[in-house]
Short mmCIF file of C-alpha atoms in Angstrom, two decimals:
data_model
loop_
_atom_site.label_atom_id
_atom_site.label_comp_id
_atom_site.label_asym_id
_atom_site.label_seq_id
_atom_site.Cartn_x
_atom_site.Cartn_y
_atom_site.Cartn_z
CA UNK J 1 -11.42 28.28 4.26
CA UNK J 2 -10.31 25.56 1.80
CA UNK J 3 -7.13 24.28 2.40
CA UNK J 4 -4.68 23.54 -0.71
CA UNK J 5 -2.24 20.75 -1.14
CA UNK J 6 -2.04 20.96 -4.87
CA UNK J 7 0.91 19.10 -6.16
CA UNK J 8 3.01 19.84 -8.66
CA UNK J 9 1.98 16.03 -10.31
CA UNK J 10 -1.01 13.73 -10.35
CA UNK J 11 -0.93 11.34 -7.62
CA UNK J 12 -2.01 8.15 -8.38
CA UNK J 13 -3.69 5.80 -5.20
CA UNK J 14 -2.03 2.28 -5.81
CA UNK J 15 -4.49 -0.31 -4.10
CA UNK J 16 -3.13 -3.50 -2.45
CA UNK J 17 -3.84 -7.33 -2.42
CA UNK J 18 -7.78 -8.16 -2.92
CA UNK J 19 -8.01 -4.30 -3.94
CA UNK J 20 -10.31 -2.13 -5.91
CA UNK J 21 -11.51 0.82 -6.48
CA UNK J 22 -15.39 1.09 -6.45
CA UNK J 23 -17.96 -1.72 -5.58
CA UNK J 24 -21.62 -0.35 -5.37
CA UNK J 25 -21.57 3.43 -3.62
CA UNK J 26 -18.20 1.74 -1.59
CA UNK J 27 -14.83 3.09 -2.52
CA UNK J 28 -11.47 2.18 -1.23
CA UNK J 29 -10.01 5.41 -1.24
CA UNK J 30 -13.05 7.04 -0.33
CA UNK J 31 -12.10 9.45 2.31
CA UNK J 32 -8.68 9.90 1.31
CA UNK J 33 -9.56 10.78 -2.59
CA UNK J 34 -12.44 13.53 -0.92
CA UNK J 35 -10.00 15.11 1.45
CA UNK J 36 -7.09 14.91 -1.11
CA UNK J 37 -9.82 16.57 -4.25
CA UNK J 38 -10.92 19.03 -1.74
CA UNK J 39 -7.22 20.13 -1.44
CA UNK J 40 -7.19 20.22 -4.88
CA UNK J 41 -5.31 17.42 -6.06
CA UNK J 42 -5.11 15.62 -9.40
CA UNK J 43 -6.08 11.73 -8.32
CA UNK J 44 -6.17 8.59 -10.09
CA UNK J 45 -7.06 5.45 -8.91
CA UNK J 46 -5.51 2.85 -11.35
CA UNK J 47 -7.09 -0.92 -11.94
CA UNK J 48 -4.75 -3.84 -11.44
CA UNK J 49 -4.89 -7.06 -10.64
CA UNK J 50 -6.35 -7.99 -7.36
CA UNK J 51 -4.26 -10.85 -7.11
CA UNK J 52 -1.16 -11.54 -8.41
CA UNK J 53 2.62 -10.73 -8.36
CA UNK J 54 4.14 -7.58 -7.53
CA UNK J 55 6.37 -7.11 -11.03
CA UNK J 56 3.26 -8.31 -13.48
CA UNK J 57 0.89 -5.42 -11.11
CA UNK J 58 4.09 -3.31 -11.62
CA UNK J 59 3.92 -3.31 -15.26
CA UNK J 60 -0.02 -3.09 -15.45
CA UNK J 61 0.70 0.14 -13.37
CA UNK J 62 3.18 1.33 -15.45
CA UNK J 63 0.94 0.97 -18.59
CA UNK J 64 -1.65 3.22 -16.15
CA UNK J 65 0.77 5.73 -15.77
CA UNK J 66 1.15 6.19 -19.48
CA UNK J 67 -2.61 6.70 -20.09
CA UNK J 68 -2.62 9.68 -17.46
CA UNK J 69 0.15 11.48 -18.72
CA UNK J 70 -1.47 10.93 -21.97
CA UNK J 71 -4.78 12.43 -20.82
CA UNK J 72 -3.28 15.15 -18.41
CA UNK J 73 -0.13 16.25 -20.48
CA UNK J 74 1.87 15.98 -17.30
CA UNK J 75 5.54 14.85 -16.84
CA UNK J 76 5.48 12.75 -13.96
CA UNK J 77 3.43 11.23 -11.32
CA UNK J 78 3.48 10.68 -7.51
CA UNK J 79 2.53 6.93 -6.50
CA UNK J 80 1.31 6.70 -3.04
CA UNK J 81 0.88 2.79 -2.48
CA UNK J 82 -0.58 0.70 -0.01
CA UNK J 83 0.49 -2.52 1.20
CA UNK J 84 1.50 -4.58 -1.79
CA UNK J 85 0.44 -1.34 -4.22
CA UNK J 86 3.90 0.23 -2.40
CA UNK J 87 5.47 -2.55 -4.36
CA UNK J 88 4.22 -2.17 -7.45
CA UNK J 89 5.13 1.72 -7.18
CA UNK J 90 8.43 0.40 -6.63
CA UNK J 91 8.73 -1.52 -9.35
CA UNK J 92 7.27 1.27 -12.01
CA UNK J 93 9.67 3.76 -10.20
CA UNK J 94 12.58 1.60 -10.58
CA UNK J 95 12.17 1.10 -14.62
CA UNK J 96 10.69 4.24 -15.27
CA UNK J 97 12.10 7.08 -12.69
CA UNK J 98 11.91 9.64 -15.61
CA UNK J 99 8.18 9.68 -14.61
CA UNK J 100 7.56 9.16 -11.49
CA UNK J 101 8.36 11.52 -8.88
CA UNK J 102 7.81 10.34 -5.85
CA UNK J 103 7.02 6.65 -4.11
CA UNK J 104 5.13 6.19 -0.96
CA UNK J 105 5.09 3.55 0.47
CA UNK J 106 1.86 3.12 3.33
CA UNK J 107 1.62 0.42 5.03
CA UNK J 108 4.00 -1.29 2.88
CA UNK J 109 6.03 -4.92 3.09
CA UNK J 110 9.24 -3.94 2.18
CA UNK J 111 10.74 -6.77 3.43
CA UNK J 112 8.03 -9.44 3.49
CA UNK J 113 5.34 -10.08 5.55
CA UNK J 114 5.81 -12.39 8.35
CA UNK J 115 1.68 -13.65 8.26
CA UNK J 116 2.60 -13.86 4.24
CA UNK J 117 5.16 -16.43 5.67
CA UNK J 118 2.69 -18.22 7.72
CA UNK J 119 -0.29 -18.54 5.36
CA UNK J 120 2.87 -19.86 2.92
CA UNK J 121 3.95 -22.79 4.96
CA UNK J 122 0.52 -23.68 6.30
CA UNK J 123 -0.36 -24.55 2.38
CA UNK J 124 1.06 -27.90 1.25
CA UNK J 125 2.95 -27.30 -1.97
CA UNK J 126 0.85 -29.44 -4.71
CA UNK J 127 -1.58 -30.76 -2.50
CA UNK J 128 -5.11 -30.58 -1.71
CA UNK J 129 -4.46 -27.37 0.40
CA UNK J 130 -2.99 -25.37 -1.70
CA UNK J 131 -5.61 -25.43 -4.66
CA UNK J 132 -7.97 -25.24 -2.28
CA UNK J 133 -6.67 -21.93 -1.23
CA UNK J 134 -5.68 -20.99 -4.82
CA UNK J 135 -9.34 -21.51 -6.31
CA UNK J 136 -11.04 -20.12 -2.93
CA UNK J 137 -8.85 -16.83 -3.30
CA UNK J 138 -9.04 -16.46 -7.15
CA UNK J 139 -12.66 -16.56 -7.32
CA UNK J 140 -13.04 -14.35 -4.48
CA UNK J 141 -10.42 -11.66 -6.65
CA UNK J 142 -12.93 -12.65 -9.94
CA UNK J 143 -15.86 -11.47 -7.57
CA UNK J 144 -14.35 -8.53 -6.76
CA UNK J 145 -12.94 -7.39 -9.78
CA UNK J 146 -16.94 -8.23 -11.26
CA UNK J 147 -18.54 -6.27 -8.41
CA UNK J 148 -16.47 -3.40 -9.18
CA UNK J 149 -16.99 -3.33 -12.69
CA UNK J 150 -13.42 -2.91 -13.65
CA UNK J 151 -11.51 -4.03 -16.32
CA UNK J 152 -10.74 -8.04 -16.10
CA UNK J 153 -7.38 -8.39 -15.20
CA UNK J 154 -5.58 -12.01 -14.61
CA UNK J 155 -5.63 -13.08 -10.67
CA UNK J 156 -3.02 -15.60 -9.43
CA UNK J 157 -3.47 -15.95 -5.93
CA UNK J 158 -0.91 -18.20 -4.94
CA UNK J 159 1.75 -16.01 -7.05
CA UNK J 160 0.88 -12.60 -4.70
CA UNK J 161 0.95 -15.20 -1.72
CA UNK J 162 4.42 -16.02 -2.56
CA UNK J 163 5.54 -12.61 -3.90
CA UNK J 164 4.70 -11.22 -0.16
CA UNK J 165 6.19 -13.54 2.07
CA UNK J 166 9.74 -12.57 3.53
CA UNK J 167 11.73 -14.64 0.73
CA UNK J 168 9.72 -13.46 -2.21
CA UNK J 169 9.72 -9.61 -0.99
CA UNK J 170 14.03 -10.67 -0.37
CA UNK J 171 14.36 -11.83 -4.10
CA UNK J 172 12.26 -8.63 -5.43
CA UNK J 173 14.52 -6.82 -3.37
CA UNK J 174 17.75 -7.45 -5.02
CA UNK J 175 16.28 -6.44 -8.43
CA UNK J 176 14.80 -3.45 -7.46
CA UNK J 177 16.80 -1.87 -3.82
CA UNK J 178 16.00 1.45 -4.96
CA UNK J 179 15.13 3.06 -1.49
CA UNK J 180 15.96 0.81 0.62
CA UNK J 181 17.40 0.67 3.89
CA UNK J 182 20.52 0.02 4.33
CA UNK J 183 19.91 -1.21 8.32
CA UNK J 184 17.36 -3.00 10.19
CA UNK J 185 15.08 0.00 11.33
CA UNK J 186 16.94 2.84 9.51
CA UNK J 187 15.88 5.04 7.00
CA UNK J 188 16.47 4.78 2.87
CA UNK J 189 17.78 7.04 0.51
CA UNK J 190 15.08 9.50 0.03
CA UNK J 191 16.31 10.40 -3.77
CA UNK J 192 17.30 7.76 -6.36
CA UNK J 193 17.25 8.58 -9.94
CA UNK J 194 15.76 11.89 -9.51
CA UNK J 195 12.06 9.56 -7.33
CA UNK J 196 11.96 10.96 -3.91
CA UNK J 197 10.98 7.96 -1.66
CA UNK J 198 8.87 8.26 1.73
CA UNK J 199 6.74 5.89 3.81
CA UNK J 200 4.44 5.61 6.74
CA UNK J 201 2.89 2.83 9.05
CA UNK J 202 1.45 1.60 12.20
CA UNK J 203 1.35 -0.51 14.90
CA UNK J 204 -1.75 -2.04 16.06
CA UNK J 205 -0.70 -2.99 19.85
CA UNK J 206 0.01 0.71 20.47
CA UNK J 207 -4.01 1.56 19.02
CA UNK J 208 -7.50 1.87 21.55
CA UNK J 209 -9.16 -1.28 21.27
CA UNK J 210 -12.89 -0.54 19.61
CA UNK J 211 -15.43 -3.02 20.33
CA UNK J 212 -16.85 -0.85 17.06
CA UNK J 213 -14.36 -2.14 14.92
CA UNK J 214 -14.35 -5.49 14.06
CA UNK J 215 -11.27 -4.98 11.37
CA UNK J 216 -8.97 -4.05 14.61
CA UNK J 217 -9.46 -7.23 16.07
CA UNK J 218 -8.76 -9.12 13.34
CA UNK J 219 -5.47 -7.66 12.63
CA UNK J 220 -4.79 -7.75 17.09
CA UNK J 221 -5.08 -11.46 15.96
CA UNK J 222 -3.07 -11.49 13.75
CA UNK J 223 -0.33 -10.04 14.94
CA UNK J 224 0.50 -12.82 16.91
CA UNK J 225 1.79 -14.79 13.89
CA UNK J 226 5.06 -12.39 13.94
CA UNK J 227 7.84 -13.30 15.59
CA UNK J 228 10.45 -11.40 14.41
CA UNK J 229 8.24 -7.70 15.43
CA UNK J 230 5.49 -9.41 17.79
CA UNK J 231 4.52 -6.21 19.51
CA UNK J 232 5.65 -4.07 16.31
CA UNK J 233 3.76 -4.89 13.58
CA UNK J 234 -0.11 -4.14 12.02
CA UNK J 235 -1.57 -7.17 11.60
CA UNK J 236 0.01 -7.75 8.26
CA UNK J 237 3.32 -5.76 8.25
CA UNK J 238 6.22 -5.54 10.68
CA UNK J 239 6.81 -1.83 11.66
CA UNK J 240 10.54 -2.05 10.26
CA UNK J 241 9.77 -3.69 7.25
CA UNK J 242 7.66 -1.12 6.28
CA UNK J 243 10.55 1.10 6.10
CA UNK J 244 11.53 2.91 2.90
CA UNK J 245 13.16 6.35 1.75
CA UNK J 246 12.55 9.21 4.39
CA UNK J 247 10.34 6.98 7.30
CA UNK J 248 7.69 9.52 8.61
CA UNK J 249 6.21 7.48 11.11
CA UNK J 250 6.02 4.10 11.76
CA UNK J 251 4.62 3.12 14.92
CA UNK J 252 1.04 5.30 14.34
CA UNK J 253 -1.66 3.93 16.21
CA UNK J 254 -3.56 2.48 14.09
CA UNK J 255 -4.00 -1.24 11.99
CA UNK J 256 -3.11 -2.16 8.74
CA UNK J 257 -6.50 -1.23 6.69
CA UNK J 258 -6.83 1.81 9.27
CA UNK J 259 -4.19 3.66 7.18
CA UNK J 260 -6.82 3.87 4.60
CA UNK J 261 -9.87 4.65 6.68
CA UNK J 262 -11.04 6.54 9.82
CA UNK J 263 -12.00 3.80 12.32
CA UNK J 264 -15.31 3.77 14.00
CA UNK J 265 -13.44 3.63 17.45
CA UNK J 266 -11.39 6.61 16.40
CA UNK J 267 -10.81 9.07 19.44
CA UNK J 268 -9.51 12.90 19.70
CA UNK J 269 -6.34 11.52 21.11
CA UNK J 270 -5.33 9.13 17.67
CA UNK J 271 -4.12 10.73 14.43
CA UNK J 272 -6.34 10.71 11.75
CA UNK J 273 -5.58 8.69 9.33
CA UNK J 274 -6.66 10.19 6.46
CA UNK J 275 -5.25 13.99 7.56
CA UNK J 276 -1.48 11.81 7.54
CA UNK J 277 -2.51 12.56 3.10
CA UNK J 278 -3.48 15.39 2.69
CA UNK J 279 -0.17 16.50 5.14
CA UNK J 280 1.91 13.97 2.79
CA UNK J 281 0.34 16.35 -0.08
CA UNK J 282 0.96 19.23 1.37
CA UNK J 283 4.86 17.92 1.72
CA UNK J 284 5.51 16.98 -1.54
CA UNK J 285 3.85 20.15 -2.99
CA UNK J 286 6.96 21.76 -0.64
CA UNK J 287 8.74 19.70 -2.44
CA UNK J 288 8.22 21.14 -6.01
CA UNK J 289 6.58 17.43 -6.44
#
C-alpha cells in the first residue's frame, strides 16, 4: 500500500558545503528523493555553489526558487536544508517569506560550527597555509561541480570556511534571526512572516560504532575538536546549535552525513534516517504546507 505525504508545496532539497546533486549513477539525495517521490512529493534539487558564502548561495537559491514556481505554477515552496543548505534556506526565507513556506533546517549550524572554528585558526591569515587550503578546496569544489555536470557556479572556499565558523554564523545571525532561539538549547519561533520553521539533528557519541562505516569514524574524530558540546555534537555541528523553529529531535543517533543516508552499520534499534522525511512530509502536509 503506497503511503502519501503529498505536500501542499514543492519541497526543494538544499545541499550543503562540497554538495551536489548527481555525479555518475551517485546522488546526494538519493534515498531521501525515492522515498519522498514514492510518497508523492514534488522535489527539486537546486544547483549552487559548492563552496562559498551562505548569503551569495542564498541568493543563487532564491533565483532557483523562482524558476520552479515558474515551471510548477505554485505559490510557495518548502526548503528542507542540510548543513550549510539550512542557511541558505534561511536566508531566501528571510527576504522572500511570501514564498517559502516552510524552513528545515537538518543538520544545520545555526550558530557556527565549532570544527569551522578550528580549521579557521589552524590557517594562517595571508600565508602559505591558507592558499594552500584555498586552492586545494576550490579545485576540489571545480571537480565536483565538473563531475556532476552542473551548471558552473563561482567557489570561494575560504569565504564558506569563514561564513561557518561560530563568528561568521554570529554576524549572519543578526541580519537574518528569523527562527531563532531565543536560549541556549531552547526552541525558536516556529512561524515568522507567515515560514513555519523546524529542524532536526544528531549526535554521533550516542550512535553504534560500524566498523562498516568509515564516514562514522571520521566524524567520532572529529568531534573531539568541540569544546563547547564535546559529547553533543555530529562531527561537524553542536547538537544546540543546530537548533531552530520547532526542534524535533536533536540528539538522533546518528553522524552528520548520516542524516542524509542509511548507514551500512544501521541496526533495527536506530531510526532511519531517511523515514525522519518522509514523517517531516507527512507533517507539513498536516500542516496545510
Amino acid at each position: 500500500m503506497q503511503r502519501n505525504a503529498t505536500t501542499r508545496y514543492p519541497i526543494l532539497l538544499v545541499h550543503g558545503l562540497f554538495g551536489f546533486e548527481r555525479i555518475g549513477h551517485f546522488e546526494l539525495f538519493h534515498d531521501v528523493k525515492s522515498v519522498l517521490k514514492a510518497a508523492g512529493c514534488r522535489l527539486f534539487v537546486p544547483h549552487l555553489s559548492t563552496t562559498h558564502d551562505n548569503e551569495i548561495r542564498g541568493e543563487q537559491l532564491l533565483s532557483q526558487i523562482a524558476c520552479v514556481l515558474r515551471g510548477t505554477g505554485a505559490k510557495k515552496v518548502n526548503l528542507i536544508g542540510h548543513s550549510q543548505g539550512a542557511l541558505a534556506a534561511r536566508y531566501a526565507a528571510a527576504l522572500a517569506p511570501d514564498v517559502v513556506a516552510s524552513v528545515t533546517s537538518v543538520s544545520g549550524p545555526n550558530h557556527g560550527s565549532e570544527l569551522a572554528d578550528f580549521l579557521r585558526k589552524a590557517l594562517i591569515p595571508g600565508k602559505l597555509p591558507e592558499a594552500v587550503a584555498q586552492n586545494v578546496a576550490t579545485q576540489f569544489a571545480d571537480l565536483l561541480s565538473l563531475l556532476s555536470g552542473s551548471v558552473t557556479l563561482p567557489s570561494n572556499a575560504l569565504a564558506a570556511l569563514n561564513a561557518l565558523t561560530t563568528v561568521g554564523v554570529g554576524q549572519f545571525n543578526d541580519k537574518f534571526p528569523q527562527g531563532l532561539p531565543q536560549t541556549w538549547g531552547g526552541h525558536g519561533a516556529e512561524q515568522v512572516n507567515g515560514v513555519r520553521y523546524y529542524s532536526w539533528s544528531g549526535v554521533v557519541a550516542q550512535s553504534r560504532l560500524s566498523a562498516l562505516d568509515p564516514i562514522q569514524a571520521t566524524c567520532r574524530v572529529l568531534s573531539q575538536y568541540f569544546t563547547t558540546e564535546p559529547q553533543q555534537n555530529d562531527g561537524f555541528v553542536g547538537r544546540f546549535s543546530s537548533h531552530l523553529g520547532q526542534v524535533i529531535r536533536s540528539d538522533y543517533p546518528m553522524d552528520h552525513l548520516a542524516s542524509l543516508r542509511r548507514s551500512a552499520g544501521t541496526n533495527a534499534t536506530s531510526p532511519d534516517p531517511i523515514e525522519l522525511y518522509f514523517e517531516h512530509a507527512r507533517r507539513l502536509r498536516a500542516a496545510d504546507l
